[in-house]
């Protein structure tokens, strides 16, 4: 193949991220060309409405509503998919790879659900499939895992990878807001959508965790193998009690490998205030990774936004372009070369924070402690807060098997002196 | 060239890092081979004393005292330089590159002083020169700057990149230790050397900053262009006063680009307690990077140690091996393709913390404030602490030109009411 004089890019979509990619590839053109060796040029952009004002001076003929103008253009070497959604994006992505184009995408849903199929197409066509922007916006994490930490066996990965919930929990923590107030505030600032369920129920984080854990452990994890619990039941009281015990509450995405399999779970957790992730507030994201050689490392930054996300897309475009210029597209393909077992959630071992509303009567703690003892749940601390005829017990357990704890709670809920098990939140990072 | 069936590695040195590299490439051999595509094998190790007990089961004939057994072995594709020191390391490194071998090094001194010469040799021979381990141990920072953030114009980089001084300042801050006590503690723990000057005087951080800034700004910075001030004059009192004002004291390595040039400086600084770098304690390192697209990102982890540093070396070996297998060694060469001006230190604009011991007499503050005013130094806060006949003034300035401040201090020192300008520390991160 003759040496390439220019790399052509086709952009599928011109929403927030697409506009950012356009701006970076245009504004930083000179430096990008120096680094790649040849110019990178956006040749075509697929949009729904070419007439829409995008606040950019786009040259004549750049926009099209016909995807084939991109997929069939031999001068387009790299397709950048920033449409969002799954089905149509997947169709276009597979078609692009099949036609020998490298693919860069920011689409976490598509990668989490169809990563295997996409990698098969990329590898079959010896083309690159890059998706750094699909997790944690502009924070470099996919490349560090695939390359910089590649000599390690990764043992653990803990992420704060949903900015919306991290903003809400930060506000609840700092200002004592309730869940609903924090949500309204996040919505009014544009951090949360009108239907916030993907964020607050933990699904967004679960998709990202599926991607990260697959890379970290070199095994393809399926989204349905991730345990998911959102933050909707976290209250201002829980956060205040946690703070008194020197913890902060975060929505964590946790993946861990031990001799009996992989754990992958998303749930709120109490985290010691001196843990590096505890200082990650507001819409910031961070991923804390432990490797057998490197020890603990953490990657921190903005997990969303036009330019941060586009920064990752543009870097992927540069890598794909460099590989094309050097005739080595697809040099680093799928790294899921193992098949590892996923541990059932019931076999997870962790600590718990448990808040129980009880009648303020002698013997109550004894009857609760008796049941915990029966299920091998041992308590690290017990604090009682009395108000009127009721008392609130705030318990922290030692490490315990998830299913033992759940069994104990079923019995405890049936005790006549127990009004309510108000909340149960896992404790991590100790 | 026929496809390679194996990549041979020659290890120059078997000290702490060398032993770590050997252990990782041996213990994680299977996963490394899966990722690279072919096995990576250590063929020869240069040592001074082959008889020394290294606590490792090394196969017969692996050790040699003759460097030519490595440099002239056609089966050795990659030379890993972990000797330390500059002159001999440089000689071997240039020879290796000249003989068409890729080079991986952890040697910050060699790269900071001779990066240009080494890159010229690597580029002339189309071989890789990788040095991720030379800065911040196992924390990925060189690859993120060269690749993941490559679409950005980097505007600023602030690092805590010397673990020894960060440990000492953390102990001074938490336990109220003085400089000397903290140093003794660091020495007894093996964190500081018998001659600690390279760490406490800031030279170690300056070498690392030279490397990082050259990559971040795509211009070759010289070590002698970095302003360096160590932590020897930081006292427990300064740290206590800073804490009262909601700052923590860190040794920062700062590089910034503005329209009038590059700033590069290493010095202690007051950092607001809510800055992400303020939570980086003990021997941990972190690098906070600002890019025009990505915004703020931070990379955190252990900056030293056998396995963390070796993790970075081993990853570089894997990248170099993959490039050799794909016939693209040297694909990413030197990125210093610009020549940027370095700003004289006197033109730096920053805030200052100033502690002045004065006679406790009316009019003292007025005479000091008069001189500051004359030099356009405006004060953000003034706190006076009286003890006996003396008073200590703790001042924080607004942003001011370095040379104006230094001129003002010369006059202030001459005031009869001023006993001593006890300390002057810059304030960063606001």
PDB file of C-alpha atoms in Angstrom, chain A residues 56-164:
ATOM      1  CA  UNK A  56     -19.905  26.320  13.525  1.00  0.00           C
ATOM      2  CA  UNK A  57     -18.726  27.478  10.095  1.00  0.00           C
ATOM      3  CA  UNK A  58     -19.026  24.165   8.255  1.00  0.00           C
ATOM      4  CA  UNK A  59     -17.842  24.001   4.662  1.00  0.00           C
ATOM      5  CA  UNK A  60     -20.313  23.352   1.883  1.00  0.00           C
ATOM      6  CA  UNK A  61     -21.195  19.703   1.305  1.00  0.00           C
ATOM      7  CA  UNK A  62     -19.746  18.485   4.602  1.00  0.00           C
ATOM      8  CA  UNK A  63     -23.120  17.453   6.009  1.00  0.00           C
ATOM      9  CA  UNK A  64     -25.192  14.619   4.645  1.00  0.00           C
ATOM     10  CA  UNK A  65     -28.244  12.630   5.686  1.00  0.00           C
ATOM     11  CA  UNK A  66     -27.098   9.580   3.735  1.00  0.00           C
ATOM     12  CA  UNK A  67     -24.862   7.236   5.723  1.00  0.00           C
ATOM     13  CA  UNK A  68     -23.626   5.521   2.561  1.00  0.00           C
ATOM     14  CA  UNK A  69     -21.861   8.698   1.531  1.00  0.00           C
ATOM     15  CA  UNK A  70     -19.569   7.953   4.470  1.00  0.00           C
ATOM     16  CA  UNK A  71     -19.479   4.166   4.445  1.00  0.00           C
ATOM     17  CA  UNK A  72     -18.813   3.929   0.704  1.00  0.00           C
ATOM     18  CA  UNK A  73     -16.307   6.755   0.430  1.00  0.00           C
ATOM     19  CA  UNK A  74     -12.856   5.231  -0.182  1.00  0.00           C
ATOM     20  CA  UNK A  75     -11.246   8.439   1.091  1.00  0.00           C
ATOM     21  CA  UNK A  76     -12.794   7.912   4.511  1.00  0.00           C
ATOM     22  CA  UNK A  77     -10.423   5.715   6.519  1.00  0.00           C
ATOM     23  CA  UNK A  78     -11.913   6.127   9.977  1.00  0.00           C
ATOM     24  CA  UNK A  79     -15.545   6.238  11.042  1.00  0.00           C
ATOM     25  CA  UNK A  80     -16.289   8.065  14.292  1.00  0.00           C
ATOM     26  CA  UNK A  81     -19.583   6.923  15.782  1.00  0.00           C
ATOM     27  CA  UNK A  82     -21.081   9.468  18.167  1.00  0.00           C
ATOM     28  CA  UNK A  83     -24.757   8.918  17.384  1.00  0.00           C
ATOM     29  CA  UNK A  84     -25.675   7.212  20.639  1.00  0.00           C
ATOM     30  CA  UNK A  85     -28.368   4.561  20.824  1.00  0.00           C
ATOM     31  CA  UNK A  86     -27.634   0.953  20.066  1.00  0.00           C
ATOM     32  CA  UNK A  87     -29.254  -0.669  17.046  1.00  0.00           C
ATOM     33  CA  UNK A  88     -28.549   1.829  14.286  1.00  0.00           C
ATOM     34  CA  UNK A  89     -25.119   2.651  15.670  1.00  0.00           C
ATOM     35  CA  UNK A  90     -24.264  -1.062  15.685  1.00  0.00           C
ATOM     36  CA  UNK A  91     -25.445  -1.524  12.127  1.00  0.00           C
ATOM     37  CA  UNK A  92     -23.311   1.377  10.895  1.00  0.00           C
ATOM     38  CA  UNK A  93     -20.316   0.325  13.002  1.00  0.00           C
ATOM     39  CA  UNK A  94     -20.339  -3.251  11.706  1.00  0.00           C
ATOM     40  CA  UNK A  95     -20.778  -2.004   8.163  1.00  0.00           C
ATOM     41  CA  UNK A  96     -17.841   0.398   8.540  1.00  0.00           C
ATOM     42  CA  UNK A  97     -15.550  -2.322   9.917  1.00  0.00           C
ATOM     43  CA  UNK A  98     -16.720  -4.702   7.181  1.00  0.00           C
ATOM     44  CA  UNK A  99     -15.745  -2.121   4.589  1.00  0.00           C
ATOM     45  CA  UNK A 100     -12.233  -1.939   6.048  1.00  0.00           C
ATOM     46  CA  UNK A 101     -12.565   1.288   7.991  1.00  0.00           C
ATOM     47  CA  UNK A 102     -11.245   1.717  11.522  1.00  0.00           C
ATOM     48  CA  UNK A 103     -13.883   2.587  14.084  1.00  0.00           C
ATOM     49  CA  UNK A 104     -13.796   5.048  16.967  1.00  0.00           C
ATOM     50  CA  UNK A 105     -16.824   5.234  19.207  1.00  0.00           C
ATOM     51  CA  UNK A 106     -17.968   6.918  22.410  1.00  0.00           C
ATOM     52  CA  UNK A 107     -20.945   4.576  22.689  1.00  0.00           C
ATOM     53  CA  UNK A 108     -20.823   2.716  26.010  1.00  0.00           C
ATOM     54  CA  UNK A 109     -24.166   0.998  25.471  1.00  0.00           C
ATOM     55  CA  UNK A 110     -23.089  -0.426  22.126  1.00  0.00           C
ATOM     56  CA  UNK A 111     -19.708  -1.590  23.429  1.00  0.00           C
ATOM     57  CA  UNK A 112     -21.130  -3.042  26.660  1.00  0.00           C
ATOM     58  CA  UNK A 113     -23.813  -4.974  24.789  1.00  0.00           C
ATOM     59  CA  UNK A 114     -22.059  -5.840  21.534  1.00  0.00           C
ATOM     60  CA  UNK A 115     -18.337  -5.583  22.216  1.00  0.00           C
ATOM     61  CA  UNK A 116     -17.753  -9.209  21.231  1.00  0.00           C
ATOM     62  CA  UNK A 117     -19.442  -8.872  17.851  1.00  0.00           C
ATOM     63  CA  UNK A 118     -17.674  -5.577  17.133  1.00  0.00           C
ATOM     64  CA  UNK A 119     -14.263  -6.952  18.041  1.00  0.00           C
ATOM     65  CA  UNK A 120     -14.852 -10.000  15.885  1.00  0.00           C
ATOM     66  CA  UNK A 121     -15.554  -7.688  12.933  1.00  0.00           C
ATOM     67  CA  UNK A 122     -12.563  -5.469  13.719  1.00  0.00           C
ATOM     68  CA  UNK A 123     -10.188  -8.406  14.074  1.00  0.00           C
ATOM     69  CA  UNK A 124     -11.535 -10.137  10.939  1.00  0.00           C
ATOM     70  CA  UNK A 125     -10.868  -6.976   8.945  1.00  0.00           C
ATOM     71  CA  UNK A 126      -7.618  -6.062  10.727  1.00  0.00           C
ATOM     72  CA  UNK A 127      -8.980  -2.696  11.689  1.00  0.00           C
ATOM     73  CA  UNK A 128      -8.906  -0.738  14.938  1.00  0.00           C
ATOM     74  CA  UNK A 129     -11.864  -0.547  17.294  1.00  0.00           C
ATOM     75  CA  UNK A 130     -11.200   2.193  19.827  1.00  0.00           C
ATOM     76  CA  UNK A 131     -13.628   3.345  22.535  1.00  0.00           C
ATOM     77  CA  UNK A 132     -11.687   5.315  25.165  1.00  0.00           C
ATOM     78  CA  UNK A 133     -14.521   7.872  25.329  1.00  0.00           C
ATOM     79  CA  UNK A 134     -17.116   5.246  26.254  1.00  0.00           C
ATOM     80  CA  UNK A 135     -15.992   5.266  29.889  1.00  0.00           C
ATOM     81  CA  UNK A 136     -15.213   8.279  32.067  1.00  0.00           C
ATOM     82  CA  UNK A 137     -15.141  10.897  29.299  1.00  0.00           C
ATOM     83  CA  UNK A 138     -11.694  12.301  28.735  1.00  0.00           C
ATOM     84  CA  UNK A 139      -9.938  10.385  31.513  1.00  0.00           C
ATOM     85  CA  UNK A 140      -7.449   7.967  29.987  1.00  0.00           C
ATOM     86  CA  UNK A 141      -8.410   4.543  31.323  1.00  0.00           C
ATOM     87  CA  UNK A 142      -8.826   2.065  28.436  1.00  0.00           C
ATOM     88  CA  UNK A 143      -5.341   2.679  27.027  1.00  0.00           C
ATOM     89  CA  UNK A 144      -3.718   2.652  30.474  1.00  0.00           C
ATOM     90  CA  UNK A 145      -5.396  -0.701  31.203  1.00  0.00           C
ATOM     91  CA  UNK A 146      -4.604  -2.208  27.789  1.00  0.00           C
ATOM     92  CA  UNK A 147      -1.061  -0.878  27.510  1.00  0.00           C
ATOM     93  CA  UNK A 148       0.492   0.981  30.449  1.00  0.00           C
ATOM     94  CA  UNK A 149      -0.590  -1.557  33.083  1.00  0.00           C
ATOM     95  CA  UNK A 150      -0.462  -4.536  30.713  1.00  0.00           C
ATOM     96  CA  UNK A 151       2.355  -6.268  32.588  1.00  0.00           C
ATOM     97  CA  UNK A 152       0.186  -6.473  35.715  1.00  0.00           C
ATOM     98  CA  UNK A 153      -2.406  -8.930  36.801  1.00  0.00           C
ATOM     99  CA  UNK A 154      -5.171  -6.490  37.773  1.00  0.00           C
ATOM    100  CA  UNK A 155      -6.783  -7.599  41.012  1.00  0.00           C
ATOM    101  CA  UNK A 156      -9.281  -4.826  41.603  1.00  0.00           C
ATOM    102  CA  UNK A 157     -10.893  -1.818  39.994  1.00  0.00           C
ATOM    103  CA  UNK A 158     -13.147   0.620  41.852  1.00  0.00           C
ATOM    104  CA  UNK A 159     -14.714   3.450  39.921  1.00  0.00           C
ATOM    105  CA  UNK A 160     -16.784   6.530  40.489  1.00  0.00           C
ATOM    106  CA  UNK A 161     -17.964   6.516  36.876  1.00  0.00           C
ATOM    107  CA  UNK A 162     -21.331   8.236  36.964  1.00  0.00           C
ATOM    108  CA  UNK A 163     -21.042  11.990  37.312  1.00  0.00           C
ATOM    109  CA  UNK A 164     -24.746  12.619  37.903  1.00  0.00           C
TER     110      UNK A 164
END
